[in-house]
Amino acid sequence: MTIRPYPLQFKAEMKQRVWGGRALEQFGLELPDGPIGEGWMIGDHPNGTTTVMNGELAGLGLDEVRAKHGELLFGTRGLSSSTDRFPLLIKLLDCNDDLSVQVHPDNDYTGLPAGELGKTEMWYILDAKPGAKIIYGLQPGTTRDSFAKAIQEGRIMECMQEVDVKAGDSFYIPAGTVHALCAGVLAAEIQQNSDTTYRLYDYDRPGLDGKPRELHIEDSLQVISYEGNDASRMTTELAGTNDWLTLARSPYFVVEKGAVDGSWQLQTTPDSFVVLVICDGSGTLGWQDGQLQVKSGDCFLLPAGLGDYTLEGAYTLLRSYLPN
């Protein structure tokens, strides 16, 4: 079956997390009971697959869409060569409490579960309460031996770098970077399509089942980049509208921020899909065959074959696609 490409919007997969809350309701999303920490907005993973809500493909999971229309929708570079799944995972995160201190492996780590990728990611801070912080990397000079000793002696937090955050801040987090979002932060996350996390410290709190959550000390010690990597942070004040500011460029994704004021004519290319995350404001997303209303918290997958599209209104957004 041949279809005419159009922007896809998905029903989010909501994930209960001990650190979650109810803040994602502000985006008009349906939340089940309990503390919801993650909304998987666009996902094609065994632990969460989102379902198309609009148009001809409504009712199909992203995995089914990929199987039937992979290259047309995702582009010549749009399918993971390692897993054949959609290569990215797009999330909204509500941090009502501190996340565990954690690290992710890269694609080459021998301890990866079968079929899993490594996990390089980036955060864009949508909102942050006064005084909100994140953990972003280790203190300079920390070695594997000194870090292992600090863990053994219960001094792990002495090794962490804490960073104040505010809305509009952006953080690039390559695999191997120790990190944690902390209480009071609402973030968008663009990442490799992976659900592998190694926990170093979880504040000695019980999980949702009342039992301590598993830690992964040995795996973590093996994958941490002790001498640094390409981790970078930036404020994202835009010089103007209808132009892109690059927030992160990795081997797995490019993420840019833009502001729409009036009408902005854009187009996809045959080699990659485009993911749009609406940060704030509202307006429309138009293409040859139709138009959709957009508002903060909305996420759209634009097929590689879509071609020309138009953003209209007054809003800021993130645009993600695959690098050359």
PDB file of C-alpha atoms in Angstrom, residues 5 12 25 29 121 149 257 275:
ATOM      1  CA  PRO A   5       3.306  11.183   3.729  1.00  0.00           C
ATOM      2  CA  ALA A  12       2.234   8.721  24.466  1.00  0.00           C
ATOM      3  CA  GLU A  25      -1.071  16.870  32.545  1.00  0.00           C
ATOM      4  CA  LEU A  29      -1.855  14.384  28.063  1.00  0.00           C
ATOM      5  CA  GLU A 121      21.053  11.817  24.844  1.00  0.00           C
ATOM      6  CA  LYS A 149      36.684   4.259  46.878  1.00  0.00           C
ATOM      7  CA  LYS A 257      15.890  25.231  18.512  1.00  0.00           C
ATOM      8  CA  VAL A 275      10.946  15.267  14.820  1.00  0.00           C
TER       9      VAL A 275
END
